[in-house]
Coordinates of C-alpha atoms and ligand atoms in Angstrom, one line a residue:
X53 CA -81.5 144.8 227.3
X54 CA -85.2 145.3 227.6
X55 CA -86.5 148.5 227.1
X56 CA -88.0 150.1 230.5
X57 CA -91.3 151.5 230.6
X58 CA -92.4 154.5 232.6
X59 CA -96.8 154.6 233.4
X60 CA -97.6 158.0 234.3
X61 CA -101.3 157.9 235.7
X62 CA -104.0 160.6 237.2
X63 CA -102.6 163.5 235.7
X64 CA -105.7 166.1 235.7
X65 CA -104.5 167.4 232.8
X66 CA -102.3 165.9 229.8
X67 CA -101.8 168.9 227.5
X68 CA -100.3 166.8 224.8
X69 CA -100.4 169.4 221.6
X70 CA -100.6 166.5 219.1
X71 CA -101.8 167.3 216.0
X72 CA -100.6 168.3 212.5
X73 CA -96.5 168.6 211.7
X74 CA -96.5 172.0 211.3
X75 CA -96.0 175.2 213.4
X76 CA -99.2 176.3 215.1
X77 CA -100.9 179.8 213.5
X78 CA -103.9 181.8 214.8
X79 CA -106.4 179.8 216.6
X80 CA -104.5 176.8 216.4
X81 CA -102.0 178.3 218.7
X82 CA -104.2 178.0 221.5
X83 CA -105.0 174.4 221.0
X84 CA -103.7 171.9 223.7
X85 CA -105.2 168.2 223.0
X86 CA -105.8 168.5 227.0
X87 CA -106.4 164.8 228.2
X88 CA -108.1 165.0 231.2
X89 CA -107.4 162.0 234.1
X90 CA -104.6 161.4 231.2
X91 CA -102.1 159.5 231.5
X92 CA -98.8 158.7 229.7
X93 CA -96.6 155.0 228.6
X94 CA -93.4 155.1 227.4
X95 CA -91.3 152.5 226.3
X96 CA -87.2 153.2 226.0
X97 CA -86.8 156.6 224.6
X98 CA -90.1 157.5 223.1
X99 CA -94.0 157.9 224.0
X100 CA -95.5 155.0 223.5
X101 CA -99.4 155.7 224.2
X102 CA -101.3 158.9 225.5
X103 CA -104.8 158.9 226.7
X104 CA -107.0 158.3 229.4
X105 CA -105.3 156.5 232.6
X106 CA -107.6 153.9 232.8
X107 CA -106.8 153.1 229.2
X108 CA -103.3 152.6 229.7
X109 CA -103.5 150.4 233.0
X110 CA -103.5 146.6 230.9
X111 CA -100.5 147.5 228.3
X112 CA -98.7 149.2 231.8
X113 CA -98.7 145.8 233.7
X114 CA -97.9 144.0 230.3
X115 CA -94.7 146.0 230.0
X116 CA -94.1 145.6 234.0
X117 CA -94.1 149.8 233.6
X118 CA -93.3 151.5 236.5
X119 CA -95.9 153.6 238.0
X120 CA -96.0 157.3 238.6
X121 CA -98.6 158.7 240.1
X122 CA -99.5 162.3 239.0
X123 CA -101.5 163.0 242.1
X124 CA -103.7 165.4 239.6
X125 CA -101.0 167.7 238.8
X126 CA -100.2 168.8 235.2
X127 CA -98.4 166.2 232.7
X128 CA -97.0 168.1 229.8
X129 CA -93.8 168.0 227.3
X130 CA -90.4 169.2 228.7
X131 CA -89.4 172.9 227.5
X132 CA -87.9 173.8 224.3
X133 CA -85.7 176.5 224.6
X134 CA -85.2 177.8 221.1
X135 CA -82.8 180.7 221.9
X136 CA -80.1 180.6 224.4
X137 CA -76.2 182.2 224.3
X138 CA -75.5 179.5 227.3
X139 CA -71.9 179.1 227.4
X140 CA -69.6 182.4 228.4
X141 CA -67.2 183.2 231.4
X142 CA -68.0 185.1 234.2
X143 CA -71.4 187.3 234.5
X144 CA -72.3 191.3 234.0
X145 CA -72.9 192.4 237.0
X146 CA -71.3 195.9 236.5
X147 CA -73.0 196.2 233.8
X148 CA -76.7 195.1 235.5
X149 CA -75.6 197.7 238.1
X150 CA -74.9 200.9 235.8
X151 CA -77.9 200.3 234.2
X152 CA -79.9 200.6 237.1
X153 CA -77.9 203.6 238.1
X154 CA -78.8 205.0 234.5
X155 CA -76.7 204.4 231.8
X156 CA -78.1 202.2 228.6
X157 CA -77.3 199.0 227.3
X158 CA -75.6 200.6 224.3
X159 CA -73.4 203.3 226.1
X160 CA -72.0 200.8 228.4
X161 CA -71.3 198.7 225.3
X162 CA -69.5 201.6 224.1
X163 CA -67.2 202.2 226.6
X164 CA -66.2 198.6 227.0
X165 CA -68.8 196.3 228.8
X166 CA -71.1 194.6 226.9
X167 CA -70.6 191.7 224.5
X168 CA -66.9 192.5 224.2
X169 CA -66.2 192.2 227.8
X170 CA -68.1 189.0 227.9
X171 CA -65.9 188.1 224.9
X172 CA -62.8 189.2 226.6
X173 CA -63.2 186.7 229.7
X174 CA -64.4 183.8 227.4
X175 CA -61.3 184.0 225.2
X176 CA -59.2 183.6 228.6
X177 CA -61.5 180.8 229.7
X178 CA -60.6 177.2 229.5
X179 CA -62.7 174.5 227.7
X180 CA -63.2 172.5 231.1
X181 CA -63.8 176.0 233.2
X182 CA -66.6 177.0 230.7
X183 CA -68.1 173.2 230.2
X184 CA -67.8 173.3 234.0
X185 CA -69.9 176.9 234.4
X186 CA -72.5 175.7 231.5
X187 CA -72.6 172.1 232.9
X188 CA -74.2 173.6 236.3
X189 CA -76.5 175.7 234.2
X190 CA -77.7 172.8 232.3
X191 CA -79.1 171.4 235.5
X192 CA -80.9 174.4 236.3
X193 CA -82.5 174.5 233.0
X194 CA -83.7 170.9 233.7
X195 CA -84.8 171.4 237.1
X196 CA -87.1 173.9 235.5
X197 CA -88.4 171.7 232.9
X198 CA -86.6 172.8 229.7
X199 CA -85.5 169.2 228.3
X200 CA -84.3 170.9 224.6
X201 CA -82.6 173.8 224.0
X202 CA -80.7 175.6 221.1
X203 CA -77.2 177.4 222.5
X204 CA -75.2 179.6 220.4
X205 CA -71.2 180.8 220.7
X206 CA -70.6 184.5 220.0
X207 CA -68.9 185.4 223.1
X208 CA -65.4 184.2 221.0
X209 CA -65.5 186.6 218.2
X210 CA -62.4 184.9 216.7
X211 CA -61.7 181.7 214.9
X212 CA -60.2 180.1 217.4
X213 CA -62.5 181.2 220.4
X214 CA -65.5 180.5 218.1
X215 CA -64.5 177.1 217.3
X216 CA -63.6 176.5 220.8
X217 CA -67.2 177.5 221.9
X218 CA -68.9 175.2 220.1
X219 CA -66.6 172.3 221.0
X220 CA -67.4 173.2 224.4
X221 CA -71.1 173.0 223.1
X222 CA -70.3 169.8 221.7
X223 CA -69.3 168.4 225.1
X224 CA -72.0 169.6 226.9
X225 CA -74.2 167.9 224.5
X226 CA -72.3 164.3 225.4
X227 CA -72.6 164.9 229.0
X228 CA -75.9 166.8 229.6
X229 CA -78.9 164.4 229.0
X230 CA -80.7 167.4 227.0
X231 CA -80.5 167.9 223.5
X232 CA -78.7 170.9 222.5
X233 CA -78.8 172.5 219.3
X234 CA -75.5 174.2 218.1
X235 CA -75.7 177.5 216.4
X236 CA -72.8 179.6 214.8
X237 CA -72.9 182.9 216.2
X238 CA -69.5 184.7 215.2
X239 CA -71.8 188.0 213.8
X240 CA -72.5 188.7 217.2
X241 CA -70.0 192.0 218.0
X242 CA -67.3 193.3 215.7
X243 CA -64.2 192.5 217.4
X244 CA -61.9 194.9 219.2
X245 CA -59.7 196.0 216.0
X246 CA -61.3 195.5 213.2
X247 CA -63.7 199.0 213.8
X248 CA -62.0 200.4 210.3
X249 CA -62.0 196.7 208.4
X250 CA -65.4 195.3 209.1
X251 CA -64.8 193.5 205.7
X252 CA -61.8 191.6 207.1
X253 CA -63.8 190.2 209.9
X254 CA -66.7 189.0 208.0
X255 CA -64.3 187.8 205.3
X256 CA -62.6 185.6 208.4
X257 CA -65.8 184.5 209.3
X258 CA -67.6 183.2 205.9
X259 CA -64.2 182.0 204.3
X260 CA -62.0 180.5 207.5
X261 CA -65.2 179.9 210.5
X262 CA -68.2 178.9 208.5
X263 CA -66.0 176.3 206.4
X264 CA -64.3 174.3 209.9
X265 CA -67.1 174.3 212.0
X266 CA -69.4 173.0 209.3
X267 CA -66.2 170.8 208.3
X268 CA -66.3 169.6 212.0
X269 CA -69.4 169.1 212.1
X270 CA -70.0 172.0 215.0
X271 CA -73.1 173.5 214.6
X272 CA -76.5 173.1 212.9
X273 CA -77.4 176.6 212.4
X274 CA -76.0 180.4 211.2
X275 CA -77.1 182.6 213.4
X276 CA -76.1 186.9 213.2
X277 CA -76.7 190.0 215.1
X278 CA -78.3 192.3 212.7
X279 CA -78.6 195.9 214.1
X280 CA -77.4 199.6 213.9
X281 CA -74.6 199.2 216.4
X282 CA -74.1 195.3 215.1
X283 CA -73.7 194.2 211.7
X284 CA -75.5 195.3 208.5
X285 CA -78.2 193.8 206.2
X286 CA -75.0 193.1 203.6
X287 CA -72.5 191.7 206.1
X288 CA -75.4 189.2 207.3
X289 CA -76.4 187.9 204.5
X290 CA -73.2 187.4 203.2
X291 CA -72.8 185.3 206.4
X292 CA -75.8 183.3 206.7
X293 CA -75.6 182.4 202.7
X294 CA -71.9 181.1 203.3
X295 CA -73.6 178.9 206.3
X296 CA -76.0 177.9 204.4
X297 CA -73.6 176.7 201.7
X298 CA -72.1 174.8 204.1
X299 CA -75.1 173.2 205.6
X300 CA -75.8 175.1 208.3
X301 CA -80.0 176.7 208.6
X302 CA -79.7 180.3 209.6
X303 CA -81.4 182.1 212.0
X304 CA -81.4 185.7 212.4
X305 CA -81.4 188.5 215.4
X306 CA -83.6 190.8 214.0
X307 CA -85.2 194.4 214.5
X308 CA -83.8 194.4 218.7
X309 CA -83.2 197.5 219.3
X310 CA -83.8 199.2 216.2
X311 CA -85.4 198.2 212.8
X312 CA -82.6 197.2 209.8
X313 CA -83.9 194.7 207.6
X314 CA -83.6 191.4 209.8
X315 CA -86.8 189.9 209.0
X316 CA -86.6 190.6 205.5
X317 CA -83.7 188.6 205.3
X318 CA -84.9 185.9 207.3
X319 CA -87.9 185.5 205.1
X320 CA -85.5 186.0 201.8
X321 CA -82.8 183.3 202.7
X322 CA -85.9 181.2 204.5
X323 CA -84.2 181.1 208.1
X324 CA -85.7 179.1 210.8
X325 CA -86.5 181.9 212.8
X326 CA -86.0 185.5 213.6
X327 CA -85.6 186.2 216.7
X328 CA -87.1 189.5 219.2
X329 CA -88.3 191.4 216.8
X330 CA -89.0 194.0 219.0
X331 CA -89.1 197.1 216.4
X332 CA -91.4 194.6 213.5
X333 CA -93.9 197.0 211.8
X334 CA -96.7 195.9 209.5
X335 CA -94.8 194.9 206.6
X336 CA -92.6 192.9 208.6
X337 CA -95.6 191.1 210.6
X338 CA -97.4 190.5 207.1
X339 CA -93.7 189.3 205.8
X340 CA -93.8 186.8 208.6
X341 CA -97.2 185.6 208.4
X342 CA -96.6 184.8 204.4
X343 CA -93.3 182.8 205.3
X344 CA -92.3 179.7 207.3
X345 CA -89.9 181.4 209.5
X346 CA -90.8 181.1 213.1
X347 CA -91.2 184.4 214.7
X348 CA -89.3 183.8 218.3
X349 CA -90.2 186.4 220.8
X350 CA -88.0 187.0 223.9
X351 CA -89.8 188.8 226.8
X352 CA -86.9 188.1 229.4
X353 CA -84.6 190.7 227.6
X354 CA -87.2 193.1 227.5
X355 CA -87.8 192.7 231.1
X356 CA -84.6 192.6 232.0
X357 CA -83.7 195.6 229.8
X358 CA -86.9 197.3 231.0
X359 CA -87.6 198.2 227.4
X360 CA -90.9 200.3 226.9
X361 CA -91.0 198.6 222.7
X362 CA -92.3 195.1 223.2
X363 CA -92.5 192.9 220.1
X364 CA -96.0 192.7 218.5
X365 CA -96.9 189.1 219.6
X366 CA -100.4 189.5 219.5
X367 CA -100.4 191.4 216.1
X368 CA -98.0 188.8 215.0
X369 CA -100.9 185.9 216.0
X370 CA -103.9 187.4 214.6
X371 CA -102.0 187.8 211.3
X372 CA -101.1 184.3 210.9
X373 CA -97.1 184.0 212.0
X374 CA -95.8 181.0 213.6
X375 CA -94.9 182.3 216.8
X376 CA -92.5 180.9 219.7
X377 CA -91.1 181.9 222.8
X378 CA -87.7 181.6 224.3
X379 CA -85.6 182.8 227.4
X380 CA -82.6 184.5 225.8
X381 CA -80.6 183.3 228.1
X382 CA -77.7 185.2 228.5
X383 CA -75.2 187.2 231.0
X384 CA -76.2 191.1 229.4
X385 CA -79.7 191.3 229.1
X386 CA -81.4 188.2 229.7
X387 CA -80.0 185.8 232.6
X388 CA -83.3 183.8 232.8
X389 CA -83.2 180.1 232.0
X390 CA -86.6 179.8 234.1
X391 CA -89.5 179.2 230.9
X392 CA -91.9 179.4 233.1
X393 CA -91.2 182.7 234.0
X394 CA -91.0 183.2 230.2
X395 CA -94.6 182.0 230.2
X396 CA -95.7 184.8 232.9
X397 CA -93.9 187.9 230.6
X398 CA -95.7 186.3 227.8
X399 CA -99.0 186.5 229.4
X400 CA -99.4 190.0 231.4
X401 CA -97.0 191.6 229.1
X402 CA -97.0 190.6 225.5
X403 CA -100.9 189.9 226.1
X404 CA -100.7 186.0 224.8
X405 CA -103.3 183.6 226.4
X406 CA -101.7 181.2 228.7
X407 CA -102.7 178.5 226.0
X408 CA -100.6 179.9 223.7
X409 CA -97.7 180.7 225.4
X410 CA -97.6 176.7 226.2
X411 CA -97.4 176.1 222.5
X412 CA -95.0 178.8 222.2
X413 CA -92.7 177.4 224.4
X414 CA -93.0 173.5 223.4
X415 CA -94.6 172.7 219.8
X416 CA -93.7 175.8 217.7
X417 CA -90.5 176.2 219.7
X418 CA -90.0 172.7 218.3
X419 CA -90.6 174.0 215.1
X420 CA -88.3 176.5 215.4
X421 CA -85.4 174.4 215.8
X422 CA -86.7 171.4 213.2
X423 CA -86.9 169.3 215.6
X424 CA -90.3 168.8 215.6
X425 CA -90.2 165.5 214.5
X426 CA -88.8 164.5 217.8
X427 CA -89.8 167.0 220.6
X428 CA -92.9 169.6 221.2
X429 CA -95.7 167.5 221.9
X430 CA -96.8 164.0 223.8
X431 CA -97.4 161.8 220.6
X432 CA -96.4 158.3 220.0
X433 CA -93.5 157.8 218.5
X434 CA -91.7 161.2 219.8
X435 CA -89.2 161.7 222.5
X436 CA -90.2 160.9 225.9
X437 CA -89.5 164.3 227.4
X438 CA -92.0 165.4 229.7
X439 CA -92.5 167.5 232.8
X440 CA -94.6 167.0 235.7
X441 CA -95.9 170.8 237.0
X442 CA -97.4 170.9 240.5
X443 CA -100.4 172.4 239.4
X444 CA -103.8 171.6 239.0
X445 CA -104.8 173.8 236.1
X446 CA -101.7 174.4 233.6
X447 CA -103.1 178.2 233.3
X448 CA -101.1 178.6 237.1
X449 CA -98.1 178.2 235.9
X450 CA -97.8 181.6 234.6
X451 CA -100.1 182.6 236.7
X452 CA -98.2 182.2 239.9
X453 CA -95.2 183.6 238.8
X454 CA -91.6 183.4 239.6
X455 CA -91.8 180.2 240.9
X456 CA -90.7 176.6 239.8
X457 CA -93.6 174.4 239.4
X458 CA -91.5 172.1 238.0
X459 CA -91.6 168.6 240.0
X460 CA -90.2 165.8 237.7
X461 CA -88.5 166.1 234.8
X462 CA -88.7 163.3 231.9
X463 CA -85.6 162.9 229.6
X464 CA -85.7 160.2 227.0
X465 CA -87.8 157.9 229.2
X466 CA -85.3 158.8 232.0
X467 CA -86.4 160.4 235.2
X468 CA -83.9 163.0 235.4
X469 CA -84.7 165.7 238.3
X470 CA -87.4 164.7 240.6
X471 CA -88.7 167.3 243.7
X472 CA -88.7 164.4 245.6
X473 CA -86.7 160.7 245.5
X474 CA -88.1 159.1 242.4
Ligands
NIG1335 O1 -79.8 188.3 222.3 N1 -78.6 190.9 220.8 C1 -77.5 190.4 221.0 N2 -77.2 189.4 221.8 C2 -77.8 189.2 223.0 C3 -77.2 190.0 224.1 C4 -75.8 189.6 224.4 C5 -75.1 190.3 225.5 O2 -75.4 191.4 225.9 O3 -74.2 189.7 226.0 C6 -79.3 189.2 223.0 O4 -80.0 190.0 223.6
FE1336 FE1 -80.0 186.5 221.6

């Protein structure tokens, strides 16, 4: 079958972040490749040219390309959304709700809400009922221009729940047209019984888990909660280094809601990321800076959680780190799957430019997943996942916040949400 070929044309801006293949540092960060009247031709799957419209127009008509005009709105590549816990039963509602009334996110994780109730209803939950409440997620994510995004389990927090979450993932993956990147996230909570055993649990994890999901070829990456009411700097490491004997990248949560060592042990077992940060101090950011673990920063949770510590983005940028952005999407402190949104918190509150916040979210994001190779940027050769934002300068997208900007969304050459009829 011949391949079909998509002509985007009159965009006012192509922000295509081509460029070198590695995560973006300092100045760089801020550096879009803007095309202006740009245009875009893909062929099958992948970007086949980028430049100028009018330069595009002969090898359009050769490839009988059909034409989309841009109408001078802003052509740049889909969302990568490098940190999501997407798939779990039911919501936290209560918990929202006493928070607002006063209590923390730790004492309500102490008396039984939290992660473990989350766990509790996802252990009940069948595969099809969670594919099913994911699934209709998914298409939000895409309506808002994300076209990649990582998901981790964690909401098992037992072999068999575990293993049943990333099936689920798996599915998703077959279904969705996104990409989804499976990560292992059993260190997420200490389950209900094992408060005066710890050791058992992790032993579970690194000597029954680790070994079948890598053996089934579940996940991609090792992900833990490291923290003073989670798991320690020991317990973690002997988790991620069993993942990563068994193929699987880690990637830590690190320094949330207090500082314990996280990004130290990111940087020591090379991780791909580590993730919030929240609590980093100067070591840390210089730790960061010196390594090639992507520092992921996750404004949504500290909105949501209406946390007064912020992680040090700009302090992270100036010293050199590689530095993304992500929604944390989850049901206890960070039911966002909007980037855009993720874009605006980035800008007024963590104090990045609107420039780099783009990168954060797309190239370096990329990065932070390894799949740079494929998705981040409008290159030749790359996926052909792009989004078309109904905007005339890409700096009002977080600008004009809370809102979807998002008109068309690109999927592997495939038109895949559209405002209006394609
Ligand atoms: O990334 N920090 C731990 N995990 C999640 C929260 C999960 C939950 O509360 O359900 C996070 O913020
Ligand atoms: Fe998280």
């Amino acid at each position: 079958m011949p391949k079909s070929s998509l002509f985007f044309r009159n965009a006012r801006q192509v922000l295509t972040l081509s460029g070198r293949g590695f995560p973006r540092r300092g100045r760089d960060l801020a550096e879009l490749g803007i095309v202006r009247a740009g245009g875009v031709l893909t062929r099958g799957e992948k970007i086949l040219r980028v430049g100028p419209s009018h330069t595009l127009e002969r090898e359009a008509l050769r490839l009988k390309a059909r034409e989309i005009d841009c109408r001078g709105q802003v052509l740049m590549p889909g969302f990568v959304d490098c940190h999501t816990h997407l798939v779990f039963a039911g919501n936290r509602v209560q918990d929202f709700e006493a928070r607002v009334q006063g209590k923390s996110y730790l004492e309500i994780a102490r008396v039984g809400g939290g992660i473990q109730y989350t766990a509790s209803l996802t252990r009940q939950a069948s595969e099809p009922e969670l594919v099913a409440q994911a699934e209709a997620l998914l298409r939000q994510f895409s309506a808002h221009g994300t076209t990649a995004l990582e998901v981790k389990s964690g909401y098992g927090l037992d072999v068999r729940t575990e293993l049943k979450i990333l099936r689920v993932i798996r599915r998703l993956g077959r279904r969705s047209r996104l990409d989804l990147a499976p990560t292992l996230l059993a260190a997420h909570a200490l389950p209900p019984g094992f408060k005066r055993r710890r050791s058992a649990y992790i032993a579970r994890v690194v000597r029954e888990l680790i070994p079948q999901a890598a053996g089934q070829n579940l996940a991609q990456f090792v992900d833990c909660y490291l923290d003073r009411d989670a798991f320690t700097v020991a317990e973690c490491r002997a988790v991620l280094a069993a993942g990563r004997r068994h193929g699987l990248t880690p990637r830590v949560h690190a320094e949330q809601l207090s500082r314990t060592g996280g990004i130290q042990l990111a940087v020591e077992l090379g991780a791909a990321s580590a993730d919030h940060l929240d609590f980093a101090n100067a070591a840390d950011i210089r730790r960061l800076a010196g390594s090639n673990v992507v520092a992921v920063l996750l404004p949504g949770s500290n909105f949501f959680l209406g946390s007064s510590q912020l992680p040090p983005a700009r302090r992270l940028i100036d010293a050199g780190a590689a530095v993304a952005l992500a929604t944390d999407f989850n049901p206890g402190t960070s039911p966002v799957l909007n980037m855009q949104f993720v874009l605006s918190l980035a800008t007024t509150q963590l104090r990045m430019t609107p420039a780099e916040a783009v990168c954060a979210t797309t190239l370096n994001a990329a990065h932070a997943l390894r799949r740079a190779d494929q998705v981040g940027s409008l290159e030749p050769g790359k996926l052909a996942d792009l989004i078309l934002m109904d905007v005339c300068d890409y700096r009002e997208i977080p600008y004009f916040f809370a809102s979807n900007h998002c008109a068309m969304t690109v999927k592997r050459g495939r038109v895949i949400h559209s405002r209006k009829s394609p």
